[in-house]
């Protein structure tokens, strides 16, 4: 039995179960205690000292975020002493902060700025003193330690949610800073570029290397033909930057905005997501059949998805031995890249050297992926510039577009037509679900009665189960069974991936085979909807609402729901690629992985 | 039975005397004793720190209890020829301060009533027999065979023993929170002793390590722990060595390990080396550091007594606190309560520093006045100067001017003077010293020792140091001094752990007792 406590917050009686903090109790009676370092999905640390309140009978102020409520506690949240103390603490923080808000990446979208205003800071009584620490801008995630307020959120994201441990506090006292082992550039560390640290940073201390200027330059260069693709998860989050609810489906508005911004062709990553299913699905089916017919289960299975570049670097670093098990199919972004500069270039008779290929992604790791040296199957860098959802929003604002009230337009068909299977790629379990729809069709010769595969949906860290696929007569004969039970698992967030992969590696080592046939892994919690390039303040609940938007588009808004039924996908195989996993497809759409275990 | 010697020559071995060549002196005494064929009569042994500092190599000769200081290699021959062979004390080497207790020679200073330091500097710290000879392990025996764990807690509660780590929390009460909890539990001895200049815990560990081990074992029995840890400050190499040796000896003699003294109680102790930061002395940082993490404080609650090391219930006590326990076990709570004051019974070890005639350690009853500490036990101010101020309790301590000489040195009385007992460090300043300089070094210390976790302390200590620098350079205004006071008050209210809350104590007490001295340094 959990004890019920009665306490008094600013004289208001509130009853809460034991274990609740003062902050949570206050929320119950509409008392909003200001916080700065606190983040809903992380463990409260009490680092900033803003959420202090008076507790009767205690000499010092207590931190509401991490002080458990006790029975009969009498709390005052807005006495003069409390308000003065909070303001002084904020003034202290600001005395050690560059305060160059006008030039900052986070201007108008900064929790420090907002909180300073909330606490009534109108002047800076303490003389400023600078920390003068160099900028770490070697990689795609930029680290400006001078702006860091040492809230510790990024470290928790990296260590607890992602188990990468690329960053930690180093030094002590005034010299404390968030950094890497030996204070190396982030780019030289085990960092996966997942950007979960960036997503939770309250200030401009962590941000993506921007490509906005390069993209504007390309658009404004008359000799360049600029094509753009947008990942599934972008469409259900971009609206948040313009006052719309999480999960609002903005595919149409997004396409319209891109046309108005001046892109020459507005395609959609969803198209190559469908293509990914064809390539990856074919690979999975081939391997399952090989495994079952040769009996060498552990050699061919499981097949693990490869769309998430943060996950790929994580795998190359911590699970390099599993490289053989990762699908060789490129991610949708990297399938789009070479096809734009070959297939599309041929069709439109454009010299590929004049094509500039831009992608809009919910992800910071996609910038890294596009820059991987092997990603030049077209003879050029396949994807030239990657923008995050946040950068996209900035560009919309710069263009003077009233995003919320835009009319809705379709993407250009050739590489822009997509199915519901593609759109759910953006949610954890989506790739698995999309692949199963097609695998089912190929193996059984029939469409699924119900496309919704609920067992791979939702926010549980690791989801697993068996999907019983009925086999067509020919397949039944070849495999000597009527129904193929496909054991699948889905993990999102690298800590969950680590758990699942450790199990798989152990099973492979000890038993020579793992229990799973097919595994989907996404680096970010929630899948791409929770990507490190999405609008800030994306708590788990918000990630789930974004995913709901994708399932809604799949179920209610698109004409086709399975990748193999995408007419433009059928067309590209007919006109250009031949068949899935053909020689040409292999050359353009498949890749290899690198052993990075020496980083550890 | 230990062999009986006519004479003992004890060479004090501690980091300070080691630097002055104590090991060489010890070896030379051994050689000379052998050369004089006195090995059967005269024993040469190492002993811990004798509470005398700045006096080179210190040697005590028993049974007379004569203390020789600044002993050089040539003096060894002299002491051997004159004192050991002819029985004539070498006057020019004799320490002019107090003799160690138990001395048969007339005291020049008042006798101290020693409980925790009893035997330190007299017994061979490595000899279990000698510790038993001064009543050691009587307490554990009594506890194991005559008392239930609850009886021990009751006795410690009744004795009124309060934690000597600084905060003065009632020890029995602390134990009683942990005792009823289930599962693996620990006794953790806090021997981090980070307070600048303080070395009382070191003296206990190097002088009578068995007392600490006995105290911990009794604590383990009382709360139902099977494992103890002593977290010793990394720089205390000799303490680590002595304590480890004593643990080994205790194990060999069935005083640690399985079924202690054939009872059903099993308990063992392990030494952990400290990470070297002041804040690691704070109990939750200490636990974090023991777990191999960055030594930053944890949120309380949960308190260590409920969720401590490895999230198991852990009683954290200071060395001196635990060293009080055996005597309470032997003599009972009533005896203990007769020492000291009503609310703060017992004795307290003070580290006397600064412009005092006899710097070093004293153990006196709680409630002894500052005046007595300085003048009776410390021999007064050097060179007959006037007393200006004292800083009591270390960096996190309070300034007191001559107005406060009558303050009684115990937790509560000092509190009435807006001061604290803290670690028991007493820094005495003569009229020649500007206390503003002392305040400045304290603020430098805090800036240096802030762990950096929370913004009020991390940035606040830096700010205080900056203002202090301005004061030292004569370019601060009255407004700056006001800012310093207000800021330290906000830090007291909002810092995460007591470290950041502490600068308020020296700053506010400075303002209270030495405001004029500050004014002299302002608006120059
Ligand atoms: C910054 C800081 C440093 C401390 N250093 C020590 C120390 O060196 N030794 C110690 O025993 N207690 C130290 N303490 C107190 C401990 O947190 C704890 O209260 C004590 O070890 C409890 O033991 P006691 O009840 O026996 O006093 C320190 C506290 C703070 C806040
Ligand atoms: S990008 Fe991801 S892996 Fe890299 S430091 Fe941030 S959280 Fe860690
Ligand atoms: S980089 Fe950002 S998230 Fe990380 S500690 Fe600094 S302010 Fe917090
Ligand atoms: S008060 Fe100072 S030492 Fe304590 S947690 Fe805060 S920064 Fe660290």
XYZ file of C-alpha atoms in Angstrom, chain A residues 76-559:
484
model
C 5.744 28.329 0.366
C 6.615 28.799 -3.270
C 6.356 32.544 -3.758
C 7.519 34.420 -0.698
C 9.851 37.358 -1.168
C 12.759 35.286 0.100
C 12.078 32.572 -2.469
C 11.597 34.955 -5.373
C 14.709 36.958 -4.472
C 16.804 33.822 -4.137
C 15.709 32.463 -7.505
C 16.409 35.766 -9.164
C 19.868 36.005 -7.622
C 20.691 32.478 -8.741
C 19.578 33.383 -12.254
C 21.683 36.552 -12.132
C 24.653 34.441 -11.103
C 24.101 32.092 -14.029
C 23.770 35.031 -16.402
C 26.950 36.594 -15.033
C 28.754 33.572 -16.389
C 26.948 33.310 -19.697
C 27.850 35.088 -22.931
C 24.392 36.716 -23.199
C 24.846 37.210 -26.930
C 21.253 36.146 -27.497
C 20.770 38.090 -30.701
C 23.372 36.034 -32.535
C 22.572 32.760 -30.806
C 21.212 29.687 -32.518
C 18.606 29.405 -29.780
C 17.412 33.013 -29.798
C 13.701 33.057 -28.924
C 13.781 29.344 -28.343
C 15.970 29.226 -25.265
C 14.902 28.038 -21.862
C 17.422 30.294 -20.121
C 16.100 33.373 -21.858
C 12.513 32.453 -21.051
C 13.301 31.704 -17.437
C 15.245 34.938 -16.946
C 12.204 36.841 -18.092
C 9.924 34.754 -15.919
C 11.993 35.475 -12.833
C 11.901 39.184 -13.491
C 15.535 39.734 -14.399
C 15.798 43.224 -15.863
C 19.410 44.052 -15.165
C 22.615 42.172 -14.547
C 23.985 43.276 -11.175
C 27.042 41.026 -11.278
C 29.957 41.896 -13.503
C 30.159 39.401 -16.371
C 33.108 37.086 -16.544
C 33.766 34.774 -19.422
C 34.984 31.238 -19.496
C 36.693 31.567 -22.864
C 36.526 27.966 -23.890
C 37.111 27.004 -27.512
C 34.238 25.967 -29.745
C 34.156 22.272 -30.668
C 32.893 22.371 -34.239
C 34.842 19.556 -35.806
C 31.793 17.359 -36.366
C 28.119 17.867 -37.047
C 27.225 18.561 -33.450
C 28.706 21.800 -32.249
C 29.585 22.287 -28.623
C 29.858 25.802 -27.213
C 30.916 25.283 -23.612
C 30.725 28.998 -22.886
C 26.965 28.822 -23.156
C 26.603 25.634 -21.172
C 24.766 26.040 -17.876
C 25.847 22.573 -16.706
C 22.331 21.307 -16.274
C 23.549 17.795 -17.071
C 20.613 16.857 -19.273
C 22.797 15.968 -22.263
C 24.932 13.708 -20.118
C 21.935 11.815 -18.852
C 20.600 11.512 -22.388
C 23.910 10.162 -23.643
C 24.683 7.903 -20.690
C 21.315 6.670 -19.477
C 19.066 6.809 -22.529
C 21.698 6.036 -25.148
C 24.395 4.237 -23.096
C 27.011 5.757 -25.348
C 28.914 7.548 -22.567
C 30.531 9.879 -25.082
C 30.153 12.855 -22.748
C 30.472 13.617 -19.058
C 31.411 16.453 -16.771
C 35.137 16.967 -16.596
C 37.186 19.153 -14.218
C 35.795 20.460 -10.968
C 34.248 23.574 -9.503
C 34.289 26.663 -11.629
C 36.260 24.818 -14.321
C 33.655 22.089 -14.686
C 32.589 21.528 -18.253
C 30.591 19.089 -20.275
C 33.045 17.302 -22.480
C 34.358 14.048 -23.828
C 36.973 11.693 -22.519
C 40.288 13.607 -22.549
C 38.404 16.677 -23.751
C 38.661 15.464 -27.356
C 36.405 16.842 -30.090
C 33.024 15.110 -29.999
C 33.666 13.948 -33.538
C 36.653 11.864 -32.440
C 34.757 10.190 -29.628
C 32.315 7.310 -29.534
C 29.514 9.824 -30.184
C 26.909 8.434 -32.564
C 25.652 11.884 -33.653
C 22.193 10.830 -32.511
C 21.580 14.331 -31.184
C 19.585 13.277 -28.155
C 21.887 15.583 -26.185
C 21.040 18.431 -28.544
C 17.329 17.741 -28.243
C 17.365 18.226 -24.475
C 19.862 21.088 -24.197
C 18.022 24.116 -22.832
C 20.437 26.631 -24.319
C 22.676 27.164 -27.320
C 25.491 25.020 -25.971
C 24.787 22.100 -28.291
C 23.465 22.507 -31.792
C 23.756 21.008 -35.224
C 26.152 22.337 -37.828
C 23.814 24.298 -40.024
C 23.517 23.942 -43.790
C 20.965 26.714 -44.186
C 23.361 29.100 -45.931
C 24.550 26.470 -48.411
C 20.988 25.523 -49.285
C 19.936 29.128 -49.855
C 23.014 29.595 -52.008
C 22.121 26.548 -54.133
C 18.504 27.659 -54.503
C 19.667 31.078 -55.613
C 22.231 29.712 -58.072
C 20.567 29.589 -61.511
C 22.988 26.915 -62.737
C 21.880 24.483 -60.039
C 18.894 22.184 -60.073
C 17.909 21.706 -56.453
C 15.871 18.692 -55.430
C 14.613 18.028 -51.960
C 13.405 15.008 -49.974
C 11.744 15.015 -46.545
C 11.791 12.195 -44.051
C 8.524 10.759 -42.696
C 8.947 12.091 -39.163
C 9.423 15.693 -40.286
C 5.793 16.097 -41.359
C 4.348 15.338 -37.930
C 6.689 17.688 -36.016
C 7.334 20.714 -38.220
C 3.942 22.163 -37.305
C 5.061 22.509 -33.674
C 7.384 25.298 -34.752
C 4.338 27.192 -35.986
C 2.030 26.710 -33.053
C 0.395 23.483 -34.175
C -0.104 20.434 -32.001
C 2.377 17.563 -31.964
C 1.359 14.929 -34.466
C -0.447 17.296 -36.820
C 0.143 15.819 -40.280
C 1.688 18.551 -42.409
C 2.806 16.612 -45.491
C 0.874 18.847 -47.858
C 1.868 22.119 -46.198
C 5.464 20.936 -46.157
C 5.487 20.295 -49.903
C 3.863 23.667 -50.605
C 6.359 25.485 -48.390
C 9.309 23.851 -50.144
C 7.970 24.836 -53.565
C 7.486 28.405 -52.381
C 10.998 28.474 -50.982
C 12.274 27.787 -54.488
C 13.266 24.125 -54.659
C 13.152 22.933 -58.284
C 11.703 19.542 -57.448
C 9.905 18.582 -54.272
C 10.148 14.847 -53.806
C 9.657 12.811 -50.674
C 11.902 10.457 -48.724
C 8.818 8.314 -48.260
C 9.232 7.207 -51.853
C 12.636 5.706 -51.122
C 11.299 4.344 -47.859
C 9.022 2.183 -49.990
C 12.041 1.270 -52.074
C 13.974 0.373 -48.928
C 11.216 -2.076 -48.061
C 11.534 -3.720 -51.444
C 15.317 -4.078 -51.106
C 15.416 -4.951 -47.417
C 12.326 -7.174 -47.580
C 13.833 -9.144 -50.454
C 17.070 -9.488 -48.507
C 15.230 -10.728 -45.409
C 13.217 -13.278 -47.394
C 16.345 -14.494 -49.169
C 18.199 -14.921 -45.890
C 15.334 -16.660 -44.126
C 15.051 -19.148 -46.970
C 18.809 -19.662 -47.048
C 18.925 -20.156 -43.300
C 16.084 -22.637 -43.305
C 17.287 -24.609 -46.307
C 20.975 -24.761 -45.317
C 20.361 -25.057 -41.589
C 23.029 -22.392 -40.968
C 20.621 -20.228 -38.979
C 23.184 -18.147 -37.115
C 25.095 -17.363 -40.285
C 22.189 -15.667 -42.024
C 19.902 -14.537 -39.237
C 18.876 -12.303 -37.708
C 18.724 -9.500 -40.235
C 18.862 -6.114 -38.539
C 17.606 -2.874 -40.085
C 20.012 -0.187 -41.177
C 18.006 3.024 -41.633
C 19.178 4.795 -38.512
C 22.691 6.222 -38.944
C 23.129 6.833 -35.204
C 22.402 3.195 -34.655
C 24.825 2.232 -37.435
C 27.718 4.106 -35.864
C 26.782 2.674 -32.480
C 26.839 -0.826 -33.980
C 30.145 -0.200 -35.737
C 31.599 0.997 -32.435
C 30.141 -1.328 -29.817
C 28.865 -4.355 -31.772
C 31.184 -4.457 -34.770
C 31.046 -8.261 -34.760
C 27.399 -8.098 -35.775
C 28.134 -6.216 -39.009
C 27.303 -9.260 -41.123
C 23.804 -9.220 -39.703
C 22.975 -5.662 -40.641
C 20.913 -5.308 -43.788
C 23.079 -3.964 -46.587
C 20.177 -1.856 -47.832
C 20.916 1.827 -47.486
C 18.645 4.123 -45.554
C 15.870 5.880 -47.498
C 17.891 9.126 -47.487
C 20.864 7.400 -49.040
C 18.746 5.544 -51.589
C 17.238 8.810 -52.667
C 20.632 10.450 -53.102
C 22.111 8.301 -55.894
C 18.735 7.873 -57.626
C 18.248 11.625 -57.881
C 21.607 11.936 -59.611
C 21.105 8.908 -61.887
C 17.489 7.850 -62.461
C 15.993 11.319 -62.167
C 18.898 12.982 -63.980
C 18.511 10.585 -66.894
C 14.728 11.018 -67.072
C 14.960 14.809 -67.008
C 18.197 14.944 -69.001
C 19.961 17.040 -66.376
C 23.719 16.847 -65.919
C 24.001 15.270 -62.436
C 26.857 17.591 -61.579
C 24.332 20.419 -61.596
C 21.925 18.635 -59.300
C 22.050 19.680 -55.671
C 20.360 17.135 -53.489
C 18.954 18.369 -50.182
C 17.293 16.327 -47.497
C 15.189 17.404 -44.551
C 15.580 15.068 -41.649
C 14.490 14.750 -38.023
C 18.034 13.696 -37.318
C 21.517 15.040 -36.701
C 23.176 11.728 -37.555
C 21.817 12.016 -41.097
C 24.341 14.813 -41.655
C 27.061 12.401 -40.712
C 25.573 9.655 -42.867
C 25.450 11.867 -45.958
C 29.108 12.742 -45.423
C 30.335 9.150 -45.092
C 32.982 8.682 -47.768
C 31.290 5.610 -49.287
C 28.073 7.528 -49.957
C 28.899 8.513 -53.551
C 27.328 5.754 -55.657
C 26.181 8.289 -58.222
C 29.743 9.417 -58.824
C 29.048 12.539 -56.790
C 28.304 13.057 -53.115
C 24.850 11.487 -53.214
C 23.170 13.837 -50.749
C 24.711 17.283 -50.694
C 23.047 18.985 -47.762
C 21.063 17.704 -44.813
C 18.787 20.053 -42.886
C 17.155 19.185 -39.596
C 13.464 19.806 -38.999
C 14.538 22.782 -36.883
C 16.660 24.271 -39.683
C 13.759 23.746 -42.076
C 11.525 25.744 -39.717
C 14.064 28.559 -39.593
C 14.115 28.689 -43.392
C 10.318 28.767 -43.541
C 10.364 31.706 -41.156
C 13.072 33.435 -43.166
C 10.921 33.035 -46.294
C 7.936 34.782 -44.787
C 5.701 31.780 -45.268
C 2.571 31.484 -43.123
C 3.029 27.769 -42.657
C -0.065 27.084 -40.616
C -2.407 28.451 -43.259
C -0.706 27.057 -46.354
C -2.736 25.108 -48.938
C -1.719 21.461 -49.239
C 0.143 20.113 -52.234
C 1.399 16.712 -53.283
C 5.061 15.980 -53.837
C 6.319 15.565 -57.415
C 5.232 12.113 -58.374
C 8.270 10.421 -59.895
C 10.169 10.224 -56.626
C 7.485 11.623 -54.380
C 4.608 9.177 -54.452
C 4.460 7.185 -51.266
C 2.453 4.627 -49.340
C 1.295 4.414 -45.753
C 3.984 1.812 -45.151
C 6.614 4.437 -45.884
C 5.143 7.115 -43.679
C 5.165 4.926 -40.569
C 8.960 4.524 -40.960
C 9.122 7.562 -38.693
C 7.766 5.737 -35.647
C 9.450 2.943 -33.747
C 8.288 -0.374 -35.223
C 7.269 1.294 -38.468
C 10.001 -0.186 -40.627
C 9.210 -3.615 -39.228
C 5.511 -3.184 -39.881
C 6.076 -1.901 -43.407
C 8.467 -4.747 -44.184
C 6.107 -7.376 -42.800
C 3.299 -6.114 -45.034
C 5.465 -6.766 -48.070
C 7.167 -9.929 -46.782
C 3.725 -11.359 -46.090
C 2.661 -10.558 -49.646
C 5.753 -12.072 -51.224
C 5.677 -15.257 -49.162
C 1.956 -15.897 -49.204
C 1.022 -14.358 -52.526
C -1.817 -12.522 -50.758
C -2.281 -9.100 -49.172
C -2.738 -9.032 -45.404
C -6.349 -8.786 -44.289
C -5.417 -6.146 -41.796
C -2.278 -4.070 -42.327
C -2.083 -2.912 -38.704
C 0.517 -4.956 -36.864
C -0.046 -3.723 -33.318
C 2.596 -5.817 -31.621
C 5.412 -3.669 -33.040
C 3.733 -0.339 -32.209
C 3.971 1.725 -29.040
C 6.612 3.155 -26.752
C 7.865 0.032 -24.954
C 11.645 -0.036 -25.191
C 11.890 -3.514 -26.676
C 8.897 -5.073 -28.413
C 8.941 -8.593 -29.707
C 6.652 -11.276 -30.981
C 5.943 -13.825 -33.660
C 4.107 -13.109 -36.899
C 2.758 -16.259 -38.513
C 3.064 -15.833 -42.265
C 1.018 -18.298 -44.357
C 3.087 -19.608 -47.251
C 2.077 -19.819 -50.887
C 2.039 -23.293 -52.330
C 5.414 -22.939 -53.974
C 7.028 -21.554 -50.840
C 5.359 -24.146 -48.659
C 6.897 -26.837 -50.774
C 10.345 -25.276 -50.844
C 10.415 -24.771 -47.089
C 8.454 -27.848 -46.194
C 6.042 -25.967 -43.919
C 2.664 -24.325 -44.267
C 3.136 -21.318 -42.031
C 6.382 -19.492 -41.352
C 6.547 -18.100 -37.825
C 8.694 -14.969 -38.128
C 10.173 -13.936 -34.803
C 10.697 -10.189 -34.744
C 12.009 -7.646 -32.265
C 11.994 -3.873 -32.259
C 14.176 -1.638 -30.077
C 14.380 2.143 -29.955
C 16.772 4.267 -27.956
C 20.302 2.912 -27.853
C 20.067 1.625 -24.289
C 17.298 -0.683 -25.445
C 19.276 -1.543 -28.550
C 22.222 -2.409 -26.334
C 20.052 -4.710 -24.233
C 18.615 -6.516 -27.233
C 21.902 -6.731 -29.095
C 23.739 -8.082 -26.079
C 21.164 -10.847 -25.929
C 21.501 -11.546 -29.651
C 25.305 -11.571 -29.517
C 25.259 -13.932 -26.546
C 22.811 -16.278 -28.235
C 24.878 -16.308 -31.409
C 28.020 -17.012 -29.460
C 26.628 -19.631 -27.144
C 24.007 -21.359 -29.257
C 25.158 -20.511 -32.748
C 21.788 -18.952 -33.499
C 19.564 -16.242 -32.141
C 15.857 -16.615 -31.593
C 15.069 -13.657 -33.870
C 14.685 -13.532 -37.632
C 14.297 -9.840 -38.134
C 15.124 -6.919 -35.851
C 14.395 -3.220 -36.212
C 16.555 -0.756 -34.357
C 16.222 3.011 -34.179
C 18.772 5.088 -32.300
C 16.281 7.555 -30.878
C 13.576 6.903 -28.317
C 10.267 6.732 -30.159
C 12.053 6.243 -33.473
C 12.655 9.151 -35.871
C 9.733 11.150 -34.446
C 12.025 11.552 -31.423
C 15.073 12.324 -33.525
C 17.806 14.692 -32.428
C 16.928 17.173 -35.161
C 13.280 17.602 -34.216
C 11.744 20.661 -32.527
C 12.953 21.018 -28.945
C 11.222 19.884 -25.799
C 10.216 16.559 -27.193
C 9.266 14.601 -24.122
C 8.207 10.994 -24.512
C 4.542 11.830 -24.492
C 5.109 14.276 -27.355
C 7.035 11.662 -29.320
C 4.095 9.293 -28.980
C 1.681 11.955 -30.276
C 3.901 12.497 -33.307
C 3.827 8.754 -33.971
C 0.030 8.830 -33.756
C 0.078 11.384 -36.580
C 2.023 8.987 -38.776
C -0.352 6.107 -38.097
C -3.203 8.431 -38.923
C -1.672 9.339 -42.284
C -1.128 5.645 -42.998
C -4.646 4.641 -42.141
C -6.726 7.601 -43.251
C -4.844 9.842 -45.640
C -2.952 7.837 -48.260
C -4.307 5.795 -51.156
